[in-house]
PDB file of C-alpha atoms in Angstrom:
ATOM      1  CA  MET A   2      -7.826  -8.646   5.076  1.00 90.00           C
ATOM      2  CA  ALA A   3      -8.086  -7.075   1.780  1.00 93.00           C
ATOM      3  CA  ALA A   4      -6.410  -3.921   2.807  1.00 96.00           C
ATOM      4  CA  LEU A   5      -3.601  -5.972   4.457  1.00 96.00           C
ATOM      5  CA  VAL A   6      -3.037  -8.132   1.002  1.00 97.00           C
ATOM      6  CA  SER A   7      -2.371  -4.691  -0.440  1.00 97.00           C
ATOM      7  CA  VAL A   8      -0.344  -3.425   1.960  1.00 97.00           C
ATOM      8  CA  ALA A   9       1.910  -7.009   1.809  1.00 97.00           C
ATOM      9  CA  THR A  10       1.974  -6.578  -2.378  1.00 97.00           C
ATOM     10  CA  PHE A  11       2.411  -2.888  -2.562  1.00 97.00           C
ATOM     11  CA  SER A  12       4.840  -2.054  -0.006  1.00 97.00           C
ATOM     12  CA  PHE A  13       7.185  -3.902  -2.056  1.00 97.00           C
ATOM     13  CA  PHE A  14       5.697  -3.578  -5.770  1.00 97.00           C
ATOM     14  CA  THR A  15       5.569   0.413  -5.146  1.00 97.00           C
ATOM     15  CA  TYR A  16       9.260  -0.016  -5.131  1.00 97.00           C
ATOM     16  CA  VAL A  17       9.777  -2.771  -7.450  1.00 96.00           C
ATOM     17  CA  SER A  18      11.721  -0.982 -10.093  1.00 95.00           C
ATOM     18  CA  PRO A  19      14.480   0.026  -7.981  1.00 96.00           C
ATOM     19  CA  PHE A  20      14.801  -3.197  -6.082  1.00 97.00           C
ATOM     20  CA  LEU A  21      15.303  -5.006  -9.512  1.00 96.00           C
ATOM     21  CA  LEU A  22      17.746  -2.632 -10.852  1.00 95.00           C
ATOM     22  CA  GLN A  23      19.681  -1.770  -7.825  1.00 95.00           C
ATOM     23  CA  LEU A  24      19.792  -4.735  -6.215  1.00 95.00           C
ATOM     24  CA  GLY A  25      18.935  -7.404  -8.410  1.00 93.00           C
ATOM     25  CA  GLY A  26      21.255  -6.106 -11.299  1.00 91.00           C
ATOM     26  CA  LEU A  27      18.595  -6.088 -14.090  1.00 90.00           C
ATOM     27  CA  ASP A  28      18.641  -3.675 -16.620  1.00 88.00           C
ATOM     28  CA  GLY A  29      15.772  -1.626 -18.083  1.00 86.00           C
ATOM     29  CA  GLY A  30      14.984  -3.995 -20.823  1.00 87.00           C
ATOM     30  CA  TRP A  31      14.304  -6.627 -18.101  1.00 91.00           C
ATOM     31  CA  LEU A  32      12.459  -4.566 -16.050  1.00 92.00           C
ATOM     32  CA  GLY A  33       9.797  -4.883 -18.536  1.00 93.00           C
ATOM     33  CA  ALA A  34       9.877  -8.334 -18.764  1.00 94.00           C
ATOM     34  CA  ALA A  35       9.561  -8.497 -15.028  1.00 95.00           C
ATOM     35  CA  MET A  36       6.651  -6.143 -15.274  1.00 95.00           C
ATOM     36  CA  LEU A  37       5.160  -8.380 -18.379  1.00 96.00           C
ATOM     37  CA  CYS A  38       5.614 -11.492 -16.074  1.00 96.00           C
ATOM     38  CA  PHE A  39       3.459  -9.861 -13.245  1.00 97.00           C
ATOM     39  CA  GLY A  40       0.504  -8.794 -15.464  1.00 96.00           C
ATOM     40  CA  ALA A  41       0.593 -12.251 -17.511  1.00 97.00           C
ATOM     41  CA  CYS A  42       0.519 -14.199 -14.436  1.00 98.00           C
ATOM     42  CA  ALA A  43      -2.099 -11.571 -12.585  1.00 97.00           C
ATOM     43  CA  ILE A  44      -4.908 -12.995 -15.646  1.00 97.00           C
ATOM     44  CA  GLY A  45      -3.664 -16.556 -14.011  1.00 97.00           C
ATOM     45  CA  GLY A  46      -4.264 -15.340 -10.767  1.00 97.00           C
ATOM     46  CA  ASN A  47      -7.766 -14.041 -11.364  1.00 96.00           C
ATOM     47  CA  LEU A  48      -8.469 -17.368 -12.779  1.00 97.00           C
ATOM     48  CA  LEU A  49      -7.146 -19.492 -10.001  1.00 97.00           C
ATOM     49  CA  GLY A  50      -8.785 -17.253  -7.286  1.00 96.00           C
ATOM     50  CA  GLY A  51     -12.009 -17.968  -9.051  1.00 95.00           C
ATOM     51  CA  TRP A  52     -11.802 -21.706  -9.376  1.00 96.00           C
ATOM     52  CA  CYS A  53     -10.543 -21.725  -5.446  1.00 95.00           C
ATOM     53  CA  ALA A  54     -13.386 -19.486  -4.491  1.00 94.00           C
ATOM     54  CA  ASP A  55     -15.875 -22.061  -6.038  1.00 93.00           C
ATOM     55  CA  ARG A  56     -14.826 -24.845  -4.079  1.00 90.00           C
ATOM     56  CA  PRO A  57     -15.733 -25.883  -0.537  1.00 89.00           C
ATOM     57  CA  SER A  58     -12.183 -25.231   0.530  1.00 89.00           C
ATOM     58  CA  ALA A  59     -12.114 -21.341  -0.586  1.00 90.00           C
ATOM     59  CA  GLN A  60     -11.200 -20.434   3.124  1.00 90.00           C
ATOM     60  CA  ARG A  61      -8.311 -22.838   3.015  1.00 94.00           C
ATOM     61  CA  ALA A  62      -7.128 -21.492  -0.383  1.00 95.00           C
ATOM     62  CA  ALA A  63      -7.134 -17.959   0.972  1.00 95.00           C
ATOM     63  CA  MET A  64      -4.748 -19.178   4.259  1.00 96.00           C
ATOM     64  CA  LEU A  65      -2.456 -20.881   1.568  1.00 97.00           C
ATOM     65  CA  ALA A  66      -2.314 -18.032  -0.760  1.00 97.00           C
ATOM     66  CA  LEU A  67      -1.334 -15.759   2.132  1.00 98.00           C
ATOM     67  CA  ALA A  68       1.623 -17.925   3.236  1.00 98.00           C
ATOM     68  CA  ALA A  69       2.428 -18.451  -0.436  1.00 98.00           C
ATOM     69  CA  LEU A  70       2.550 -14.425  -0.727  1.00 98.00           C
ATOM     70  CA  ALA A  71       4.486 -14.338   2.375  1.00 98.00           C
ATOM     71  CA  LEU A  72       7.203 -16.817   1.347  1.00 98.00           C
ATOM     72  CA  ASN A  73       7.154 -15.096  -2.264  1.00 98.00           C
ATOM     73  CA  LEU A  74       7.765 -11.822  -0.498  1.00 98.00           C
ATOM     74  CA  LEU A  75      10.577 -13.551   1.580  1.00 98.00           C
ATOM     75  CA  ALA A  76      12.269 -15.222  -1.503  1.00 98.00           C
ATOM     76  CA  PHE A  77      12.767 -11.644  -3.023  1.00 98.00           C
ATOM     77  CA  TYR A  78      14.734 -10.764  -0.047  1.00 98.00           C
ATOM     78  CA  VAL A  79      16.982 -14.052  -0.068  1.00 98.00           C
ATOM     79  CA  LEU A  80      16.948 -14.416  -3.835  1.00 97.00           C
ATOM     80  CA  ARG A  81      17.392 -10.317  -4.855  1.00 96.00           C
ATOM     81  CA  ALA A  82      20.782 -11.195  -6.462  1.00 94.00           C
ATOM     82  CA  TRP A  83      19.562 -13.766  -8.800  1.00 94.00           C
ATOM     83  CA  PRO A  84      18.040 -12.053 -11.797  1.00 92.00           C
ATOM     84  CA  ALA A  85      16.156 -14.862 -13.245  1.00 92.00           C
ATOM     85  CA  ALA A  86      14.631 -15.787  -9.995  1.00 96.00           C
ATOM     86  CA  LEU A  87      13.567 -12.195  -9.684  1.00 96.00           C
ATOM     87  CA  LEU A  88      11.921 -12.379 -12.866  1.00 95.00           C
ATOM     88  CA  ALA A  89       9.833 -15.871 -11.758  1.00 97.00           C
ATOM     89  CA  LEU A  90       8.999 -14.422  -8.627  1.00 98.00           C
ATOM     90  CA  CYS A  91       7.506 -11.297 -10.268  1.00 97.00           C
ATOM     91  CA  GLY A  92       5.285 -13.365 -11.939  1.00 97.00           C
ATOM     92  CA  SER A  93       4.443 -15.703  -8.816  1.00 98.00           C
ATOM     93  CA  LEU A  94       3.788 -12.041  -7.100  1.00 98.00           C
ATOM     94  CA  GLY A  95       0.800 -11.432  -9.628  1.00 98.00           C
ATOM     95  CA  LEU A  96      -0.528 -14.500  -9.682  1.00 98.00           C
ATOM     96  CA  LEU A  97      -0.806 -14.633  -5.868  1.00 98.00           C
ATOM     97  CA  PHE A  98      -1.873 -11.387  -5.542  1.00 98.00           C
ATOM     98  CA  PHE A  99      -4.779 -11.325  -8.103  1.00 97.00           C
ATOM     99  CA  ALA A 100      -5.872 -14.857  -6.593  1.00 97.00           C
ATOM    100  CA  LEU A 101      -6.019 -13.121  -3.266  1.00 97.00           C
ATOM    101  CA  VAL A 102      -8.030 -10.758  -4.821  1.00 96.00           C
ATOM    102  CA  THR A 103     -10.590 -12.559  -6.101  1.00 95.00           C
ATOM    103  CA  LEU A 104     -11.026 -14.965  -3.207  1.00 95.00           C
ATOM    104  CA  SER A 105     -11.227 -12.163  -0.540  1.00 94.00           C
ATOM    105  CA  THR A 106     -13.859 -10.432  -2.933  1.00 93.00           C
ATOM    106  CA  VAL A 107     -15.891 -13.482  -2.983  1.00 92.00           C
ATOM    107  CA  ARG A 108     -15.400 -14.281   0.524  1.00 90.00           C
ATOM    108  CA  LEU A 109     -16.858 -11.025   1.433  1.00 90.00           C
ATOM    109  CA  LEU A 110     -19.496 -11.128  -0.808  1.00 91.00           C
ATOM    110  CA  ARG A 111     -20.588 -14.258   0.681  1.00 89.00           C
ATOM    111  CA  LEU A 112     -20.628 -12.972   4.173  1.00 88.00           C
ATOM    112  CA  ALA A 113     -22.599 -10.109   3.147  1.00 90.00           C
ATOM    113  CA  ARG A 114     -25.307 -12.339   1.641  1.00 90.00           C
ATOM    114  CA  GLN A 115     -25.281 -14.574   4.717  1.00 88.00           C
ATOM    115  CA  HIS A 116     -25.230 -11.649   7.546  1.00 88.00           C
ATOM    116  CA  CYS A 117     -26.800  -8.819   5.619  1.00 89.00           C
ATOM    117  CA  PRO A 118     -28.789  -9.650   2.649  1.00 90.00           C
ATOM    118  CA  GLY A 119     -29.239  -6.922   0.133  1.00 89.00           C
ATOM    119  CA  SER A 120     -25.800  -5.591   0.867  1.00 89.00           C
ATOM    120  CA  ASP A 121     -23.655  -6.931  -2.014  1.00 88.00           C
ATOM    121  CA  ALA A 122     -23.044  -3.666  -3.666  1.00 90.00           C
ATOM    122  CA  VAL A 123     -22.057  -1.720  -0.464  1.00 92.00           C
ATOM    123  CA  ALA A 124     -19.656  -4.941   0.379  1.00 91.00           C
ATOM    124  CA  ALA A 125     -17.982  -4.850  -3.180  1.00 90.00           C
ATOM    125  CA  GLY A 126     -17.631  -1.134  -2.827  1.00 92.00           C
ATOM    126  CA  LEU A 127     -15.924  -1.523   0.660  1.00 92.00           C
ATOM    127  CA  ASN A 128     -13.715  -4.158  -0.628  1.00 91.00           C
ATOM    128  CA  ILE A 129     -12.561  -2.058  -3.607  1.00 93.00           C
ATOM    129  CA  ALA A 130     -12.149   0.765  -0.777  1.00 96.00           C
ATOM    130  CA  ALA A 131      -9.903  -1.805   1.368  1.00 95.00           C
ATOM    131  CA  PHE A 132      -7.768  -2.540  -1.686  1.00 94.00           C
ATOM    132  CA  ASN A 133      -7.017   0.639  -2.599  1.00 96.00           C
ATOM    133  CA  ALA A 134      -6.341   1.909   1.160  1.00 97.00           C
ATOM    134  CA  GLY A 135      -3.984  -1.205   1.326  1.00 97.00           C
ATOM    135  CA  THR A 136      -2.268   0.143  -1.857  1.00 97.00           C
ATOM    136  CA  ALA A 137      -1.940   3.644  -0.692  1.00 97.00           C
ATOM    137  CA  ALA A 138      -0.623   2.427   3.042  1.00 97.00           C
ATOM    138  CA  GLY A 139       1.517  -0.109   1.262  1.00 97.00           C
ATOM    139  CA  GLY A 140       3.399   2.714  -0.575  1.00 97.00           C
ATOM    140  CA  VAL A 141       3.624   4.837   2.703  1.00 98.00           C
ATOM    141  CA  LEU A 142       5.157   1.332   4.457  1.00 98.00           C
ATOM    142  CA  GLY A 143       7.510   0.636   1.960  1.00 98.00           C
ATOM    143  CA  ALA A 144       8.807   4.224   1.954  1.00 98.00           C
ATOM    144  CA  SER A 145       9.142   4.058   5.705  1.00 98.00           C
ATOM    145  CA  LEU A 146      11.160   0.837   5.494  1.00 98.00           C
ATOM    146  CA  ILE A 147      13.426   2.008   2.593  1.00 98.00           C
ATOM    147  CA  VAL A 148      14.228   5.290   5.066  1.00 98.00           C
ATOM    148  CA  ALA A 149      14.652   3.198   8.144  1.00 98.00           C
ATOM    149  CA  PHE A 150      16.125  -0.012   7.154  1.00 98.00           C
ATOM    150  CA  GLY A 151      17.111   0.182   3.331  1.00 97.00           C
ATOM    151  CA  LEU A 152      15.807  -1.077   0.402  1.00 97.00           C
ATOM    152  CA  PRO A 153      15.830  -4.882   0.953  1.00 97.00           C
ATOM    153  CA  SER A 154      13.762  -4.545   3.889  1.00 98.00           C
ATOM    154  CA  ILE A 155      10.657  -3.754   1.716  1.00 98.00           C
ATOM    155  CA  ALA A 156      10.374  -7.521   0.697  1.00 98.00           C
ATOM    156  CA  ILE A 157      10.565  -8.383   4.612  1.00 98.00           C
ATOM    157  CA  GLY A 158       7.941  -5.731   5.472  1.00 98.00           C
ATOM    158  CA  GLY A 159       5.442  -7.172   3.000  1.00 98.00           C
ATOM    159  CA  ALA A 160       5.786 -10.836   4.242  1.00 98.00           C
ATOM    160  CA  LEU A 161       5.022  -9.525   7.397  1.00 98.00           C
ATOM    161  CA  ALA A 162       1.886  -7.801   6.296  1.00 98.00           C
ATOM    162  CA  ALA A 163       0.925 -10.967   4.652  1.00 98.00           C
ATOM    163  CA  LEU A 164       1.284 -13.177   7.887  1.00 98.00           C
ATOM    164  CA  LEU A 165      -0.653 -10.339   9.646  1.00 98.00           C
ATOM    165  CA  ALA A 166      -3.574 -10.960   6.897  1.00 97.00           C
ATOM    166  CA  MET A 167      -3.116 -14.640   7.554  1.00 96.00           C
ATOM    167  CA  LEU A 168      -3.559 -14.435  11.198  1.00 96.00           C
ATOM    168  CA  LEU A 169      -6.538 -11.936  10.776  1.00 95.00           C
ATOM    169  CA  LEU A 170      -8.036 -14.504   8.228  1.00 94.00           C
ATOM    170  CA  TRP A 171      -7.832 -17.162  11.048  1.00 93.00           C
ATOM    171  CA  CYS A 172      -9.095 -14.951  13.594  1.00 92.00           C
ATOM    172  CA  GLN A 173     -12.346 -14.090  11.634  1.00 87.00           C
ATOM    173  CA  SER A 174     -12.815 -17.873  10.520  1.00 85.00           C
ATOM    174  CA  ARG A 175     -12.911 -18.730  14.484  1.00 83.00           C
ATOM    175  CA  LYS A 176     -15.374 -16.003  14.842  1.00 78.00           C
ATOM    176  CA  LEU A 177     -17.603 -16.435  12.248  1.00 70.00           C
ATOM    177  CA  ASP A 178     -17.314 -20.447  12.886  1.00 57.00           C
ATOM    178  CA  ALA A 179     -16.291 -21.134   9.579  1.00 52.00           C
ATOM    179  CA  PRO A 180     -13.865 -23.765   9.110  1.00 52.00           C
ATOM    180  CA  LEU A 181     -10.476 -23.258   7.257  1.00 49.00           C
TER     181      LEU A 181
END
């Protein structure tokens, strides 16, 4: 799931500058503001993810965050000609991605403690590796989509990856008998 969250986010975010400049009509000054929105909201996403991870419904929060990530990326596609909307969407993308990073990490650590006690460090390392692999794969997917279908398609590709992550989480929760 961690890899797919990164694929979803970075198939789009790797190419966010040309998306915002060419499709959104933003100029270079606004590009900095969009990155600031992403970064500032990323802090909130870490806090939100941690808060949700401490709740009994953490798995449900992860499913909702994945659905919100898919909707956020689809909104980039639909609202690509609306500069103000794009700034807000950059912020919510940072919030959702980093909430999912935290939720995914805590989930994996809990599963490791439950199924293989003493493997926390290995689980944490594998989780980071999965996010990094997903980041690289997301860049490749985004480039492939741009070549095949044009720049707007990266938002749809990211949304589909987020939906695939949702499906994977749902299947895993059924297999592990963990309630959503």
